[in-house]
GROMACS .gro file of C-alpha atoms in nm:
model
  317
    1MET     CA    1  12.345   5.356  12.227
    2THR     CA    2  12.586   5.428  11.961
    3GLN     CA    3  12.703   5.789  11.955
    4HIS     CA    4  12.769   5.982  11.637
    5ARG     CA    5  12.908   6.316  11.546
    6CYS     CA    6  12.728   6.542  11.295
    7PRO     CA    7  12.946   6.726  11.050
    8GLY     CA    8  13.042   7.084  11.174
    9LEU     CA    9  12.941   7.007  11.541
   10GLY     CA   10  13.176   6.880  11.804
   11GLU     CA   11  12.937   6.710  12.055
   12PRO     CA   12  12.815   6.352  12.018
   13LEU     CA   13  12.450   6.280  11.943
   14PRO     CA   14  12.245   5.977  11.979
   15GLY     CA   15  12.166   5.788  11.669
   16THR     CA   16  11.814   5.904  11.617
   17CYS     CA   17  11.794   6.019  11.266
   18THR     CA   18  11.589   5.806  10.999
   19PRO     CA   19  11.822   5.657  10.734
   20GLY     CA   20  11.722   5.710  10.384
   21LEU     CA   21  11.670   6.075  10.387
   22PRO     CA   22  11.927   6.341  10.245
   23PHE     CA   23  11.935   6.476  10.601
   24GLY     CA   24  11.861   6.273  10.881
   25ALA     CA   25  11.512   6.353  11.009
   26SER     CA   26  11.404   6.316  11.367
   27PRO     CA   27  11.095   6.130  11.410
   28ASP     CA   28  10.990   6.289  11.740
   29LEU     CA   29  11.106   6.667  11.666
   30GLY     CA   30  11.057   6.674  11.296
   31GLN     CA   31  11.366   6.873  11.224
   32ARG     CA   32  11.622   6.796  10.953
   33GLY     CA   33  11.982   6.729  11.054
   34SER     CA   34  12.298   6.701  10.828
   35CYS     CA   35  12.376   6.320  10.927
   36CYS     CA   36  12.302   6.075  10.663
   37SER     CA   37  12.330   5.728  10.819
   38TRP     CA   38  12.267   5.552  11.149
   39GLU     CA   39  12.315   5.231  11.285
   40ASP     CA   40  12.067   5.240  11.570
   41PRO     CA   41  11.708   5.213  11.519
   42PRO     CA   42  11.497   5.541  11.571
   43PRO     CA   43  11.307   5.580  11.880
   44ALA     CA   44  10.937   5.511  11.934
   45PRO     CA   45  10.699   5.799  11.860
   46GLY     CA   46  10.647   6.017  12.146
   47ALA     CA   47  10.966   5.872  12.350
   48HIS     CA   48  11.198   6.131  12.509
   49GLN     CA   49  11.573   6.119  12.461
   50PRO     CA   50  11.750   6.306  12.719
   51GLY     CA   51  12.029   6.523  12.571
   52PHE     CA   52  11.887   6.492  12.222
   53HIS     CA   53  12.011   6.754  11.961
   54SER     CA   54  11.899   6.803  11.604
   55CYS     CA   55  12.137   6.836  11.320
   56TYR     CA   56  12.116   7.134  11.051
   57PRO     CA   57  12.273   7.157  10.711
   58GLN     CA   58  12.633   7.175  10.741
   59GLY     CA   59  12.748   7.536  10.738
   60LEU     CA   60  12.413   7.671  10.847
   61PRO     CA   61  12.351   7.666  11.222
   62GLY     CA   62  11.985   7.626  11.331
   63PRO     CA   63  11.877   7.962  11.424
   64ALA     CA   64  12.059   8.126  11.117
   65TRP     CA   65  11.903   7.866  10.880
   66ARG     CA   66  11.544   7.926  11.025
   67GLY     CA   67  11.602   8.322  11.000
   68LYS     CA   68  11.744   8.326  10.648
   69GLY     CA   69  11.425   8.398  10.479
   70GLN     CA   70  11.280   8.654  10.736
   71GLY     CA   71  11.460   8.941  10.590
   72TRP     CA   72  11.263   8.930  10.279
   73ILE     CA   73  10.957   9.002  10.469
   74GLN     CA   74  11.080   9.352  10.535
   75CYS     CA   75  11.112   9.417  10.155
   76PRO     CA   76  10.743   9.493  10.086
   77ALA     CA   77  10.731   9.734  10.387
   78ILE     CA   78  11.046   9.916  10.263
   79LEU     CA   79  10.896   9.941   9.905
   80ALA     CA   80  10.552  10.060  10.050
   81ALA     CA   81  10.733  10.333  10.263
   82LEU     CA   82  10.945  10.441   9.949
   83ALA     CA   83  10.624  10.464   9.738
   84THR     CA   84  10.445  10.665   9.992
   85LEU     CA   85  10.728  10.916  10.026
   86LEU     CA   86  10.732  10.948   9.651
   87GLY     CA   87  10.353  11.007   9.632
   88ALA     CA   88  10.398  11.278   9.905
   89VAL     CA   89  10.674  11.452   9.718
   90LEU     CA   90  10.451  11.446   9.393
   91SER     CA   91  10.152  11.571   9.577
   92PHE     CA   92  10.354  11.860   9.715
   93THR     CA   93  10.518  11.963   9.355
   94CYS     CA   94  10.277  11.863   9.104
   95ILE     CA   95   9.921  11.916   9.226
   96PRO     CA   96   9.810  12.267   9.167
   97ALA     CA   97   9.658  12.465   9.461
   98SER     CA   98   9.330  12.487   9.283
   99THR     CA   99   9.183  12.238   9.044
  100LYS     CA  100   8.830  12.398   8.967
  101GLY     CA  101   8.779  12.730   8.811
  102ALA     CA  102   8.535  12.965   8.955
  103LYS     CA  103   8.184  12.975   8.816
  104THR     CA  104   7.957  13.264   8.792
  105ASP     CA  105   7.650  13.073   8.915
  106ALA     CA  106   7.840  12.916   9.198
  107GLN     CA  107   7.666  12.909   9.547
  108ALA     CA  108   7.912  13.129   9.746
  109PRO     CA  109   7.886  13.092  10.138
  110LEU     CA  110   7.705  13.382  10.300
  111PRO     CA  111   7.934  13.653  10.419
  112GLY     CA  112   7.967  13.669  10.815
  113GLY     CA  113   7.804  13.318  10.836
  114PRO     CA  114   7.945  13.046  11.052
  115ARG     CA  115   8.249  12.843  10.928
  116ALA     CA  116   8.186  12.478  10.879
  117SER     CA  117   8.401  12.250  11.075
  118VAL     CA  118   8.586  11.945  10.953
  119PHE     CA  119   8.298  11.706  11.027
  120ASP     CA  120   7.991  11.922  10.994
  121LEU     CA  121   7.670  11.710  10.970
  122LYS     CA  122   7.458  12.003  10.887
  123ALA     CA  123   7.679  12.090  10.598
  124ILE     CA  124   7.669  11.743  10.461
  125ALA     CA  125   7.301  11.740  10.495
  126SER     CA  126   7.274  12.063  10.304
  127LEU     CA  127   7.478  11.928  10.028
  128LEU     CA  128   7.262  11.603  10.004
  129ARG     CA  129   6.957  11.821   9.973
  130LEU     CA  130   7.065  11.975   9.669
  131PRO     CA  131   6.889  11.923   9.343
  132ASP     CA  132   6.979  11.580   9.189
  133VAL     CA  133   7.239  11.518   9.450
  134PRO     CA  134   7.037  11.261   9.639
  135ARG     CA  135   6.963  11.062   9.331
  136ILE     CA  136   7.316  11.050   9.190
  137PHE     CA  137   7.457  10.965   9.522
  138LEU     CA  138   7.212  10.670   9.580
  139VAL     CA  139   7.296  10.538   9.242
  140LYS     CA  140   7.660  10.545   9.321
  141VAL     CA  141   7.612  10.357   9.656
  142ALA     CA  142   7.360  10.100   9.525
  143SER     CA  143   7.560  10.025   9.211
  144ASN     CA  144   7.865   9.979   9.394
  145CYS     CA  145   7.720   9.768   9.682
  146PRO     CA  146   7.711   9.430   9.502
  147THR     CA  147   8.060   9.460   9.349
  148GLY     CA  148   8.195   9.584   9.672
  149LEU     CA  149   8.051   9.288   9.862
  150PHE     CA  150   8.217   9.049   9.615
  151MET     CA  151   8.550   9.225   9.636
  152VAL     CA  152   8.572   9.220  10.000
  153MET     CA  153   8.504   8.834  10.004
  154PHE     CA  154   8.727   8.776   9.708
  155SER     CA  155   9.025   8.657   9.901
  156ILE     CA  156   8.795   8.374  10.077
  157ILE     CA  157   8.624   8.305   9.738
  158SER     CA  158   8.955   8.274   9.542
  159MET     CA  159   9.090   8.011   9.788
  160ASP     CA  160   8.768   7.825   9.886
  161PHE     CA  161   8.572   7.842   9.546
  162PHE     CA  162   8.829   7.898   9.278
  163GLN     CA  163   9.083   7.664   9.482
  164LEU     CA  164   9.375   7.912   9.422
  165GLU     CA  165   9.695   7.931   9.615
  166ALA     CA  166   9.778   8.264   9.778
  167ALA     CA  167  10.030   8.355   9.500
  168GLN     CA  168   9.774   8.274   9.236
  169ALA     CA  169   9.520   8.494   9.408
  170GLY     CA  170   9.775   8.770   9.413
  171TYR     CA  171   9.831   8.750   9.035
  172LEU     CA  172   9.457   8.770   8.962
  173MET     CA  173   9.436   9.063   9.180
  174SER     CA  174   9.722   9.234   9.003
  175PHE     CA  175   9.543   9.158   8.671
  176PHE     CA  176   9.228   9.324   8.810
  177GLY     CA  177   9.429   9.633   8.927
  178LEU     CA  178   9.627   9.657   8.572
  179LEU     CA  179   9.272   9.658   8.392
  180GLN     CA  180   9.157   9.907   8.626
  181MET     CA  181   9.441  10.168   8.543
  182VAL     CA  182   9.430  10.115   8.179
  183THR     CA  183   9.032  10.157   8.192
  184GLN     CA  184   9.034  10.463   8.405
  185GLY     CA  185   9.345  10.631   8.246
  186LEU     CA  186   9.263  10.548   7.873
  187VAL     CA  187   8.917  10.398   7.794
  188ILE     CA  188   8.700  10.637   7.975
  189GLY     CA  189   8.888  10.940   7.853
  190GLN     CA  190   8.814  10.830   7.511
  191LEU     CA  191   8.464  10.737   7.560
  192SER     CA  192   8.404  11.074   7.758
  193SER     CA  193   8.478  11.274   7.449
  194HIS     CA  194   8.210  11.116   7.230
  195PHE     CA  195   7.933  11.032   7.490
  196SER     CA  196   7.743  11.234   7.751
  197GLU     CA  197   7.750  11.152   8.128
  198GLU     CA  198   7.392  11.007   8.115
  199VAL     CA  199   7.489  10.774   7.831
  200LEU     CA  200   7.795  10.630   8.011
  201LEU     CA  201   7.619  10.594   8.330
  202ARG     CA  202   7.346  10.382   8.177
  203ALA     CA  203   7.604  10.195   7.987
  204SER     CA  204   7.783  10.110   8.308
  205VAL     CA  205   7.479   9.995   8.499
  206LEU     CA  206   7.366   9.789   8.187
  207VAL     CA  207   7.709   9.621   8.176
  208PHE     CA  208   7.682   9.567   8.569
  209ILE     CA  209   7.357   9.350   8.481
  210VAL     CA  210   7.506   9.156   8.224
  211VAL     CA  211   7.827   9.078   8.435
  212GLY     CA  212   7.589   8.990   8.723
  213LEU     CA  213   7.417   8.746   8.508
  214ALA     CA  214   7.734   8.566   8.395
  215MET     CA  215   7.866   8.562   8.753
  216ALA     CA  216   7.557   8.377   8.860
  217TRP     CA  217   7.660   8.099   8.629
  218MET     CA  218   8.051   8.102   8.648
  219SER     CA  219   8.217   7.787   8.783
  220SER     CA  220   8.592   7.838   8.744
  221VAL     CA  221   8.868   8.113   8.752
  222PHE     CA  222   8.889   8.109   8.391
  223HIS     CA  223   8.510   8.229   8.369
  224PHE     CA  224   8.586   8.511   8.620
  225CYS     CA  225   8.885   8.634   8.409
  226LEU     CA  226   8.647   8.668   8.122
  227LEU     CA  227   8.421   8.859   8.346
  228VAL     CA  228   8.686   9.087   8.477
  229PRO     CA  229   8.708   9.342   8.188
  230GLY     CA  230   8.329   9.408   8.198
  231LEU     CA  231   8.348   9.435   8.575
  232VAL     CA  232   8.638   9.694   8.558
  233PHE     CA  233   8.467   9.882   8.295
  234SER     CA  234   8.142   9.929   8.472
  235LEU     CA  235   8.303  10.007   8.815
  236CYS     CA  236   8.547  10.254   8.670
  237THR     CA  237   8.273  10.423   8.461
  238LEU     CA  238   8.034  10.452   8.726
  239ASN     CA  239   8.272  10.582   8.987
  240VAL     CA  240   8.417  10.852   8.736
  241VAL     CA  241   8.083  10.970   8.605
  242THR     CA  242   7.906  10.983   8.929
  243ASP     CA  243   8.189  11.169   9.094
  244SER     CA  244   8.189  11.429   8.796
  245MET     CA  245   7.815  11.467   8.833
  246LEU     CA  246   7.823  11.528   9.211
  247ILE     CA  247   8.118  11.762   9.185
  248LYS     CA  248   7.959  11.978   8.917
  249ALA     CA  249   7.626  11.995   9.132
  250VAL     CA  250   7.805  12.184   9.403
  251SER     CA  251   7.987  12.511   9.451
  252THR     CA  252   8.361  12.540   9.438
  253SER     CA  253   8.376  12.600   9.830
  254ASP     CA  254   8.200  12.268   9.868
  255THR     CA  255   8.410  12.047   9.636
  256GLY     CA  256   8.610  11.899   9.909
  257THR     CA  257   8.328  11.797  10.110
  258MET     CA  258   8.161  11.624   9.817
  259LEU     CA  259   8.492  11.454   9.723
  260GLY     CA  260   8.501  11.321  10.080
  261LEU     CA  261   8.142  11.184  10.053
  262CYS     CA  262   8.233  11.013   9.739
  263ALA     CA  263   8.540  10.868   9.891
  264SER     CA  264   8.336  10.735  10.193
  265VAL     CA  265   8.127  10.487   9.975
  266GLN     CA  266   8.432  10.234   9.968
  267PRO     CA  267   8.512  10.234  10.350
  268LEU     CA  268   8.151  10.190  10.416
  269LEU     CA  269   8.157   9.883  10.193
  270ARG     CA  270   8.476   9.750  10.348
  271THR     CA  271   8.324   9.801  10.688
  272LEU     CA  272   7.983   9.617  10.625
  273GLY     CA  273   8.108   9.398  10.347
  274PRO     CA  274   8.275   9.123  10.562
  275THR     CA  275   7.958   9.078  10.782
  276VAL     CA  276   7.699   9.098  10.507
  277GLY     CA  277   7.928   8.916  10.231
  278GLY     CA  278   8.004   8.624  10.468
  279LEU     CA  279   7.646   8.568  10.553
  280LEU     CA  280   7.535   8.554  10.189
  281TYR     CA  281   7.833   8.343  10.077
  282ARG     CA  282   7.775   8.097  10.371
  283SER     CA  283   7.415   8.069  10.301
  284PHE     CA  284   7.385   8.079   9.919
  285GLY     CA  285   7.728   8.061   9.774
  286VAL     CA  286   7.904   8.258   9.509
  287PRO     CA  287   7.615   8.284   9.254
  288VAL     CA  288   7.419   8.499   9.522
  289PHE     CA  289   7.661   8.782   9.438
  290GLY     CA  290   7.552   8.780   9.076
  291HIS     CA  291   7.193   8.753   9.175
  292VAL     CA  292   7.210   9.066   9.383
  293GLN     CA  293   7.407   9.261   9.135
  294VAL     CA  294   7.145   9.184   8.879
  295ALA     CA  295   6.849   9.283   9.095
  296ILE     CA  296   6.985   9.603   9.249
  297ASN     CA  297   7.123   9.736   8.900
  298THR     CA  298   6.795   9.650   8.730
  299LEU     CA  299   6.618   9.879   8.968
  300VAL     CA  300   6.893  10.144   8.905
  301LEU     CA  301   6.844  10.121   8.556
  302LEU     CA  302   6.486  10.164   8.580
  303VAL     CA  303   6.524  10.470   8.789
  304LEU     CA  304   6.759  10.626   8.535
  305TRP     CA  305   6.525  10.543   8.241
  306ARG     CA  306   6.209  10.679   8.391
  307LYS     CA  307   6.384  11.006   8.531
  308PRO     CA  308   6.703  11.094   8.327
  309MET     CA  309   6.975  11.287   8.465
  310PRO     CA  310   6.994  11.668   8.373
  311GLN     CA  311   7.175  11.705   8.046
  312ARG     CA  312   7.511  11.916   8.056
  313LYS     CA  313   7.710  12.058   7.795
  314ASP     CA  314   8.026  11.972   7.941
  315LYS     CA  315   8.174  11.621   7.929
  316VAL     CA  316   8.340  11.405   8.190
  317ARG     CA  317   8.695  11.511   8.280
   0.00000   0.00000   0.00000
């Protein structure tokens, strides 16, 4: 067998690279080399060539060439660490110690009574027994459930149903997050100065029903992009209004506990979502998420219509 030398390497190699490629390719190892022409025919598939060496592009040895892009993997982790550090600094310097003023009718804890622990089931149950709190909390959980299931399964739906690549799915999620920031920061503030909490809550549930009907018929990612603004509006409005109602229904000392209960809805959906959403998606496909959203939010709208929430003079903040 004729021996050849690769540029930049001093040891002879057997002529096993395939001619016609910009870099000679090994048929049995599938690695590219820097040799361009060979006189001997390539070996048979699966044949073992003792002493065979692969050629890499000149100036880039094999291990360094393969690890050239691995440094970029650390960039997202570094950026996340810097953003977390910035958030910690802002939380210590910009957030006031008290964000809720004292009320004359606030339910103060009994003097000399037992102090509640960090995870006190009795304290949580007592909060859920307050007037209007169970109904508002159930509305929050029920209306979030269909959208939460869909968003948990979105990574699979985007690649399996929409036939998107990983980068394209990331762009779509960035678009979703950008709309959520704009809606929650600008749109809801303007609407809350003109409409009451009850009107905004009913409007969000009604838009959920319309989006669910359209979601049951969507067939492409373009249709989903048209639905995203309505979905984001309903989701942000529902969460802001229900959180405001629940916080106003409890005393100042119980605000943290109620905020923790409100924040526990999303982790609950992320825990149950993969199992329930996977079973629904495998059995009925993507339209089932729209059907479930229409059914649940129609029941919620009927409940809100028959028994309205108590009217308050203050608006959503």
